[in-house]
Short mmCIF file of C-alpha atoms in Angstrom, two decimals:
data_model
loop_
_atom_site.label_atom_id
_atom_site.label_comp_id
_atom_site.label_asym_id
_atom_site.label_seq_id
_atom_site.Cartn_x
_atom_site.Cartn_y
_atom_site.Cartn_z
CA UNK I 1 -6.49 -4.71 -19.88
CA UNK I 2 -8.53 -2.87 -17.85
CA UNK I 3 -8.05 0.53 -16.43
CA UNK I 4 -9.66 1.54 -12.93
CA UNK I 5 -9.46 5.12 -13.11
CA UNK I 6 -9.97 6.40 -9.81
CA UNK I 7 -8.65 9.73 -9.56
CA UNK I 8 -5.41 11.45 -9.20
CA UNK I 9 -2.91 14.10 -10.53
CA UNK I 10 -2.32 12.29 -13.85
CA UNK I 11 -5.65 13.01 -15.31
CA UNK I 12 -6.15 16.26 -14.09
CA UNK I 13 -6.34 19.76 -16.15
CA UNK I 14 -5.15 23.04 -15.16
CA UNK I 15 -7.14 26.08 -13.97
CA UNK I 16 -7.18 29.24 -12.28
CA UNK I 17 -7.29 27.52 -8.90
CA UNK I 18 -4.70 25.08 -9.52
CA UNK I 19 -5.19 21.15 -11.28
CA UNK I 20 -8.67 19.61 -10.59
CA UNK I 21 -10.06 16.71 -11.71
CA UNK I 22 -12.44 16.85 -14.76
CA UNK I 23 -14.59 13.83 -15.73
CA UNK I 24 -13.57 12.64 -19.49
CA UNK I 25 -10.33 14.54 -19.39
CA UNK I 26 -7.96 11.96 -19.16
CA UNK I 27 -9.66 9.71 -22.04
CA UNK I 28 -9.43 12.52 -24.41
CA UNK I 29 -5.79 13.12 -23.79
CA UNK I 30 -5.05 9.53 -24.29
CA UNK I 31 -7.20 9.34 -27.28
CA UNK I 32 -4.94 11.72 -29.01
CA UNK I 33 -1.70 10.03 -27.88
CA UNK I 34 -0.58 7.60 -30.59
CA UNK I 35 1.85 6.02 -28.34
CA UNK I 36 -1.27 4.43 -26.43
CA UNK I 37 -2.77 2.73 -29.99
CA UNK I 38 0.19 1.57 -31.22
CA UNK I 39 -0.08 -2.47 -32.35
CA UNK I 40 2.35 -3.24 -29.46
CA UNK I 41 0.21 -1.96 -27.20
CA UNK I 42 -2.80 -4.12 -25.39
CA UNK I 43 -6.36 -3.35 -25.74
CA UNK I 44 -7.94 -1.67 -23.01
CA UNK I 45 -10.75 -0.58 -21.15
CA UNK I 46 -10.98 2.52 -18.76
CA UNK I 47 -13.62 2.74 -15.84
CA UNK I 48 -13.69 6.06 -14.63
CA UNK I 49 -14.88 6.45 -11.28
CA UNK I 50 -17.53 8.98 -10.67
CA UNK I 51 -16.73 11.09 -8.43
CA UNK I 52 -12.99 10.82 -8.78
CA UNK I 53 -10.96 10.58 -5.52
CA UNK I 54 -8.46 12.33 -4.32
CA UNK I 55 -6.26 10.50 -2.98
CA UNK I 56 -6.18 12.57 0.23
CA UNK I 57 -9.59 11.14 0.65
CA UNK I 58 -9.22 7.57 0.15
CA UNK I 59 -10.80 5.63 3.16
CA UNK I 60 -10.72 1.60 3.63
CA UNK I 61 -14.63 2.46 2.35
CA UNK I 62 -13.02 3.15 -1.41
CA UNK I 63 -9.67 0.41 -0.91
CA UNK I 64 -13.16 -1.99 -0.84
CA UNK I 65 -15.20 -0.35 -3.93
CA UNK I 66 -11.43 -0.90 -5.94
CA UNK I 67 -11.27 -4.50 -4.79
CA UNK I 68 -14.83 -5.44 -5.93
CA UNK I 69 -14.51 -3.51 -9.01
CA UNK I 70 -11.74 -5.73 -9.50
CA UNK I 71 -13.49 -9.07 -8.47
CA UNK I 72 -16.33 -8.02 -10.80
CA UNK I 73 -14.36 -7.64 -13.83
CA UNK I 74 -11.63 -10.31 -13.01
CA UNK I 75 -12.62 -13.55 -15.64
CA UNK I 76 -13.46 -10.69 -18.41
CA UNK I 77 -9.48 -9.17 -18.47
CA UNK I 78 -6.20 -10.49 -18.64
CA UNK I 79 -4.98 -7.73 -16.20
CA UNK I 80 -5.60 -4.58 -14.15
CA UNK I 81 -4.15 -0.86 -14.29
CA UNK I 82 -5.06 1.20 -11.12
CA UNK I 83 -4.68 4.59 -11.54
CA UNK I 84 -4.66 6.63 -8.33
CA UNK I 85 -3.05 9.93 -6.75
CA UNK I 86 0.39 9.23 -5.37
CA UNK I 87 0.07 10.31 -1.71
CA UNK I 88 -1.80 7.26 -0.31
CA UNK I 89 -1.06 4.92 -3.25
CA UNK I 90 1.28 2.38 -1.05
CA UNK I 91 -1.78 2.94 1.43
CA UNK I 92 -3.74 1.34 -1.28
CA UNK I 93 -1.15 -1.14 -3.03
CA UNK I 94 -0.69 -2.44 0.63
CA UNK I 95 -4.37 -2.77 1.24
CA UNK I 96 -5.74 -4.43 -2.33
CA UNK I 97 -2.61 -7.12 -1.26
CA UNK I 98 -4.48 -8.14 1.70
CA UNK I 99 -8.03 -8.19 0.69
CA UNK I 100 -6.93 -10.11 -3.07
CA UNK I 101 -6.16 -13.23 -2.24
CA UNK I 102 -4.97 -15.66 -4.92
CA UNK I 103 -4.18 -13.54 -7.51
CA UNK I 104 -3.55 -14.92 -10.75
CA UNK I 105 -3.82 -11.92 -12.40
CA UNK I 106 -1.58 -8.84 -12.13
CA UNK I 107 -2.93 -5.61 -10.23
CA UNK I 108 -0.54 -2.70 -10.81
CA UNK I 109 -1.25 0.91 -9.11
CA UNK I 110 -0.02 3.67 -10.65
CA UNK I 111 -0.14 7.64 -11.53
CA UNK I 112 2.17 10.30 -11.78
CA UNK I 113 3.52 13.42 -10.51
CA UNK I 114 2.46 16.06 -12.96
CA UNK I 115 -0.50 15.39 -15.15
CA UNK I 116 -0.95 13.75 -18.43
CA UNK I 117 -2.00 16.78 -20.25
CA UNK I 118 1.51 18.78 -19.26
CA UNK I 119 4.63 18.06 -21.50
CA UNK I 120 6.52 17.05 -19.21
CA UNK I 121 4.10 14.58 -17.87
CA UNK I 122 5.82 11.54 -16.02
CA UNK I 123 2.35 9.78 -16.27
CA UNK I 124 2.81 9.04 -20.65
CA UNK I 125 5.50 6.47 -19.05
CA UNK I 126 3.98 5.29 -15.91
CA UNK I 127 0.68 3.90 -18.01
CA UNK I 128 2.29 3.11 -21.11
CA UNK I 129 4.59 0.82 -19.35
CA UNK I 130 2.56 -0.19 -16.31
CA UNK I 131 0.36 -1.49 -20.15
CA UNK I 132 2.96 -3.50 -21.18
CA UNK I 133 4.10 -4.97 -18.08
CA UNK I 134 0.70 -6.22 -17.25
CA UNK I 135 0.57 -7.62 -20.37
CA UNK I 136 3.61 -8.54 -21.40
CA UNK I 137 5.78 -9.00 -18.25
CA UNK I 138 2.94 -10.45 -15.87
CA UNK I 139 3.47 -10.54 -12.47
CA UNK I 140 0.68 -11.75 -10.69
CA UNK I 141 0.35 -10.33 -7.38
CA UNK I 142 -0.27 -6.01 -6.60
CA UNK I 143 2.15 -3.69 -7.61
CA UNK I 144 3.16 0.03 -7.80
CA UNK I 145 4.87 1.04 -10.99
CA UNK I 146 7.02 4.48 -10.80
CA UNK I 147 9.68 5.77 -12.91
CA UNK I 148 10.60 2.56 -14.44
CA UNK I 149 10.65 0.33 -11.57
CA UNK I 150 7.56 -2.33 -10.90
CA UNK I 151 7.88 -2.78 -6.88
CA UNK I 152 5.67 -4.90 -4.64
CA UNK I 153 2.75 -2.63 -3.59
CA UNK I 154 3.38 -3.82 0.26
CA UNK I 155 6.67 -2.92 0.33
CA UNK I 156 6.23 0.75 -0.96
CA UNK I 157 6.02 4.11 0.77
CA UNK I 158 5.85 7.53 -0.67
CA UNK I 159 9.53 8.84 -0.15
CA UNK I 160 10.03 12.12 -2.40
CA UNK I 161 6.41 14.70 -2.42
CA UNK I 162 8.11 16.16 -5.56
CA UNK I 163 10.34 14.14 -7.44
CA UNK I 164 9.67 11.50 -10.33
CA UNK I 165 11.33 9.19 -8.41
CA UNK I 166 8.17 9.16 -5.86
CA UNK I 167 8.41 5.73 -4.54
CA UNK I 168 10.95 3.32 -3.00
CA UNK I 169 10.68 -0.45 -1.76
CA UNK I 170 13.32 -0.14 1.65
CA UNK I 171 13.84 -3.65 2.62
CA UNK I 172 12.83 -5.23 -0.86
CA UNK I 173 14.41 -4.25 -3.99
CA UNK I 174 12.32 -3.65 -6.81
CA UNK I 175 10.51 -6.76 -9.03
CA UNK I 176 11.68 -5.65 -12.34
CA UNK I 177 12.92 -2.63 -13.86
CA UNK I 178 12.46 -0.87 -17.15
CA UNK I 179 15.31 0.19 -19.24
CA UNK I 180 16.74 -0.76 -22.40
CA UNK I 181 15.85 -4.22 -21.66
CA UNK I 182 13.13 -5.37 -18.86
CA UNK I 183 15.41 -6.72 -15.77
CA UNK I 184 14.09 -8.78 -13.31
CA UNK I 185 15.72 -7.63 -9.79
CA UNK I 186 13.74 -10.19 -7.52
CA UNK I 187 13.03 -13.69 -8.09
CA UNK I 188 10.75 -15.04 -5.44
CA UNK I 189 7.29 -15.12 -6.08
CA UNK I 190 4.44 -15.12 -4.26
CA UNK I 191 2.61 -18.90 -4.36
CA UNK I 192 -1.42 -19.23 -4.73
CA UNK I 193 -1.79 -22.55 -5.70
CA UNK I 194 -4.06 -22.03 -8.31
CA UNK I 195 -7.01 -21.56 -5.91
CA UNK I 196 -9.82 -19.73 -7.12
CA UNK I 197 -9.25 -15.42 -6.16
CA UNK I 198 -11.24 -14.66 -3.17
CA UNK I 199 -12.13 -10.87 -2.20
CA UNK I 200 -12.35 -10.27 1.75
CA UNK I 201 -14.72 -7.25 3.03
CA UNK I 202 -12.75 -4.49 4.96
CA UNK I 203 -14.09 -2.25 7.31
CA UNK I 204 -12.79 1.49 8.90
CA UNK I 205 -10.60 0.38 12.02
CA UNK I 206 -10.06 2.99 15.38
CA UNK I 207 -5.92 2.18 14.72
CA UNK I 208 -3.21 4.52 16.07
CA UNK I 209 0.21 5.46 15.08
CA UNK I 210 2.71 7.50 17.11
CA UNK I 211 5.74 8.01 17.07
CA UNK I 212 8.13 8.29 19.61
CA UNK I 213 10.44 11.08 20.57
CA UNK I 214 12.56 12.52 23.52
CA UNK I 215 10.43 13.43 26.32
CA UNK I 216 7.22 12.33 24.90
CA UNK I 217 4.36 12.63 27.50
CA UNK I 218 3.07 9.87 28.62
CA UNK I 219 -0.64 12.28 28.65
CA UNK I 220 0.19 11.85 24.74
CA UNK I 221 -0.06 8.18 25.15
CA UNK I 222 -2.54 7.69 27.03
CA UNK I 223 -4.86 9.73 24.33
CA UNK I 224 -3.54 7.76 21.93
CA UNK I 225 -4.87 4.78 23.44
CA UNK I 226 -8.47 5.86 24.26
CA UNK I 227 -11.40 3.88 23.63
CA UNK I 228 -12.52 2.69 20.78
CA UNK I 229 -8.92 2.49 19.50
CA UNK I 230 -8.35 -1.61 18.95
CA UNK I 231 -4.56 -1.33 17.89
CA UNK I 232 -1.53 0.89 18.19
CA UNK I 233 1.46 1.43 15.86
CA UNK I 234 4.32 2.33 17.83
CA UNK I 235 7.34 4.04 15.63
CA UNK I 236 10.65 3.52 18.14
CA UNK I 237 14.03 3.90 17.92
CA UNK I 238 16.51 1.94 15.96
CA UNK I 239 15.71 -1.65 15.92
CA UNK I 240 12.30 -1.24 18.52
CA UNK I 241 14.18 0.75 21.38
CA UNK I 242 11.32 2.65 23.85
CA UNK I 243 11.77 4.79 26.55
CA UNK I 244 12.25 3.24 30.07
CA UNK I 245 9.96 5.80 31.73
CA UNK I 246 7.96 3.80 34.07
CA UNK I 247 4.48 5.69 33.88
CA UNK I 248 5.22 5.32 29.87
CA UNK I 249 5.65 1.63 30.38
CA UNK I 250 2.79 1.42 32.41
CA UNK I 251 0.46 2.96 29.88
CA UNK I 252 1.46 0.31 26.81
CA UNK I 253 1.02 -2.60 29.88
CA UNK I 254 -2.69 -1.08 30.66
CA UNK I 255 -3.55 -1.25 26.86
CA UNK I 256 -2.59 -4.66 26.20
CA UNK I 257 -4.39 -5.77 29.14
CA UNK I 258 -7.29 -4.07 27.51
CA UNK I 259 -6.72 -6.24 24.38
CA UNK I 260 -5.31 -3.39 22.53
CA UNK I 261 -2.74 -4.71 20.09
CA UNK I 262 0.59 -3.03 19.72
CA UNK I 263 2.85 -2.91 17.15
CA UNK I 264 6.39 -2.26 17.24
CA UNK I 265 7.57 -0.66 14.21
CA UNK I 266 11.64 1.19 13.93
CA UNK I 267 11.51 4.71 12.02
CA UNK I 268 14.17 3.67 10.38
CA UNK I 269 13.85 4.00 6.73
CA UNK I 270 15.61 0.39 5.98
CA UNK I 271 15.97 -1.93 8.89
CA UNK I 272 13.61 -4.22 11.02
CA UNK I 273 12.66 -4.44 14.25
CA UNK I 274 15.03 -6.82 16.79
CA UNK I 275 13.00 -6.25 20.18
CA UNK I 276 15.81 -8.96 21.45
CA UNK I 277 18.82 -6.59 20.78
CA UNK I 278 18.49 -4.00 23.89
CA UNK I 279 16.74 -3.86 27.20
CA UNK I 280 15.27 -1.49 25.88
CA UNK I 281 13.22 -3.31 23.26
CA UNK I 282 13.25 -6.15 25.75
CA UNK I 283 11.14 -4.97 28.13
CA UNK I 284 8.47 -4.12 25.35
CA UNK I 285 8.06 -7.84 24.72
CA UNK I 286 7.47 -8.25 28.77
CA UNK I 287 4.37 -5.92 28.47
CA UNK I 288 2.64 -7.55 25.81
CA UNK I 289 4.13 -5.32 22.62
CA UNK I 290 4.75 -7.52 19.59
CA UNK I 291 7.29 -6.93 16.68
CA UNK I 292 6.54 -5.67 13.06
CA UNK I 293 10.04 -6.74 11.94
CA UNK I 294 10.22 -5.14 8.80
CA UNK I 295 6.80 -3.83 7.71
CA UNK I 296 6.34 -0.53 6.19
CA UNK I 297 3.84 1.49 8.58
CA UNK I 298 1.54 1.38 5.24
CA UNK I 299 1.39 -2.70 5.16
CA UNK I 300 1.17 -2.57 8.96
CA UNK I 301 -2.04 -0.37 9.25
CA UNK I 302 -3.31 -2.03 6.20
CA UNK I 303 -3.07 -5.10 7.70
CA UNK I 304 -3.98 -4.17 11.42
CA UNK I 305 -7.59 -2.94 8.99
CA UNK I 306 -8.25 -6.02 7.14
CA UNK I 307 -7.27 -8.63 10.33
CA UNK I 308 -9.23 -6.29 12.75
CA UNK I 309 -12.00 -7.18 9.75
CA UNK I 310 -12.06 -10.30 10.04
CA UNK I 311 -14.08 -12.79 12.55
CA UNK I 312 -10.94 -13.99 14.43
CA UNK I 313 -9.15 -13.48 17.81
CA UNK I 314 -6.56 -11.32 19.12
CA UNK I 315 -4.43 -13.78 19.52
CA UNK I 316 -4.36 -14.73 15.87
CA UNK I 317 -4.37 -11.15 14.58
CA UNK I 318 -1.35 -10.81 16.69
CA UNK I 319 0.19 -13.99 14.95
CA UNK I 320 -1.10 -12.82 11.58
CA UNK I 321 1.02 -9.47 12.05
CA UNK I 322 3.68 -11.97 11.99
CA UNK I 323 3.32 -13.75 9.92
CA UNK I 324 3.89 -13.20 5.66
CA UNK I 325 0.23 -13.28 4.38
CA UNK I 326 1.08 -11.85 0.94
CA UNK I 327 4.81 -10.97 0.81
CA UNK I 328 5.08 -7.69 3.18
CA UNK I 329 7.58 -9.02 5.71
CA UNK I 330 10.75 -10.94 5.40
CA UNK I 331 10.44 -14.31 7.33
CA UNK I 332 13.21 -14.26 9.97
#
């Protein structure tokens, strides 16, 4: 197995100033963690990545640099343990499912909450069984593994800052989880027909998200839209309710004129987006504002990056957004 350490709270040691990352730290905790050598456990390697990231930091510029470290070390391991800081892991998850395509290999992201070297570290688990899994339980597309559950990385958000229980899937439940016995919760799998893996290039995006509340100005909206933004993520009501506020209307009709692509996510936690429900959706889908159904707004800006990437039309990046590249939305 190999390990792609690339920063986060679960190899970090304490000081005067709070936890900071410290090159070597984490490999000489693990090295005097038995657990980790047992016979049961697979042999692996760890990359630490110098300078380590804080997650706070991570950029598509560093989802890339994981993805080709990846495709450079993919026919020499049977699987691959990303270690990262939990507040833009389902950034990351989402974004290594997009630019991985034809995994036959599993990618699983993980890290903790406190750090390895503190007793009550929920990072010993995290690895030990994000390990195993890879190894034992493969499942060969990019995951996040938290507190004993393996979800699909583009179905994840961050939904507790403190808790173990950092993570949750809302409109998929969970691929397996760990307990006495390993229980597989979801049986589809994602198909690649045996095709050889191919690794896209992703590039920084001008993408907006905003989300919208009573008596929002439509000023707000127009800024959001300035140039060079290419694409807007619009959080709305329920299942993709707007405002009927003509200049507001007026602003989203400009921007897709402009070939500015907007998305139509609900804030809803669990839920999709059913523009066909109200007038009030409805008359989105007269200006040019196409739905998200049920994407997380992590997949969806993910996604928005690697399309607005690639060589191809707006017309096909808006069918793209609809269509289930790797997983991240349930077909209608």
């Amino acid at each position: 197995m190999y390990i792609a350490y690339t920063g986060g709270t679960i190899g970090m040691k304490k000081s005067k100033y709070g936890y900071i990352p410290v090159s070597g730290y984490l490999q000489k905790k693990l090295m005097k963690m038995p657990e980790f050598h047992s016979p049961e456990m697979p042999y692996f390697t760890i990359e630490e990545y110098r300078p380590l990231i804080d997650s706070s930091n991570m950029t598509p510029t560093e989802w890339q640099v994981i993805a080709d470290d990846i495709e450079k070390n993919y026919y020499k391991y049977d699987g691959f343990v990303i270690l990262h800081g939990t507040d833009t892991m389902a950034y990351t998850a989402s974004a290594l499912s997009f630019i991985l395509e034809n995994l036959e290999k599993p990618v699983i992201i993980t890290g903790s909450q406190i750090p390895l070297s503190e007793i009550r570290s929920d990072g010993r688990q995290n690895l030990l069984h994000s390990l195993l899994m890879a190894a034992n339980h493969p499942i060969n597309e990019v995951t996040l593994f938290f507190n004993y559950k393996l979800y699909r990385g583009n179905r994840t958000t961050k939904s507790h800052a403190d808790g173990f229980d950092a993570f949750s899937s809302p409109n998929l439940d969970p691929l397996l989880e760990v307990g006495v016995n390993i229980r597989y919760l979801y049986k589809e799998k994602l198909h690649n027909d045996h095709k050889k893996l191919k690794v896209y290039r992703i590039t920084p995006q001008p993408i907006s998200i905003i989300t919208i509340y009573p008596g929002i100005s439509t000023k707000v909206i127009r800024n959001f839209l300035l140039y060079p933004v290419k694409a807007l993520i619009l959080c709305t009501y329920g299942i993709g309710n707007a405002p009927q506020n003509r200049d507001f209307l007026k602003e989203l009709y400009l921007a897709c004129k402009k070939n500015i692509i907007i998305i139509n996510l609900t804030q809803c936690a669990f839920g999709r987006v059913n523009m066909n429900g109200y007038a009030t959706g409805n008359s989105l889908i007269k200006l040019g504002v196409i739905s998200g159904y049920d994407l997380t707004i992590e997949a969806a800006l993910t996604k928005l990056h690697f399309l607005l990437s690639q060589n191809i039309s707006k017309e096909k990046i808006c069918f793209q957004m609809q269509n289930n590249l790797r997983g991240e939305l349930t077909p209608i």
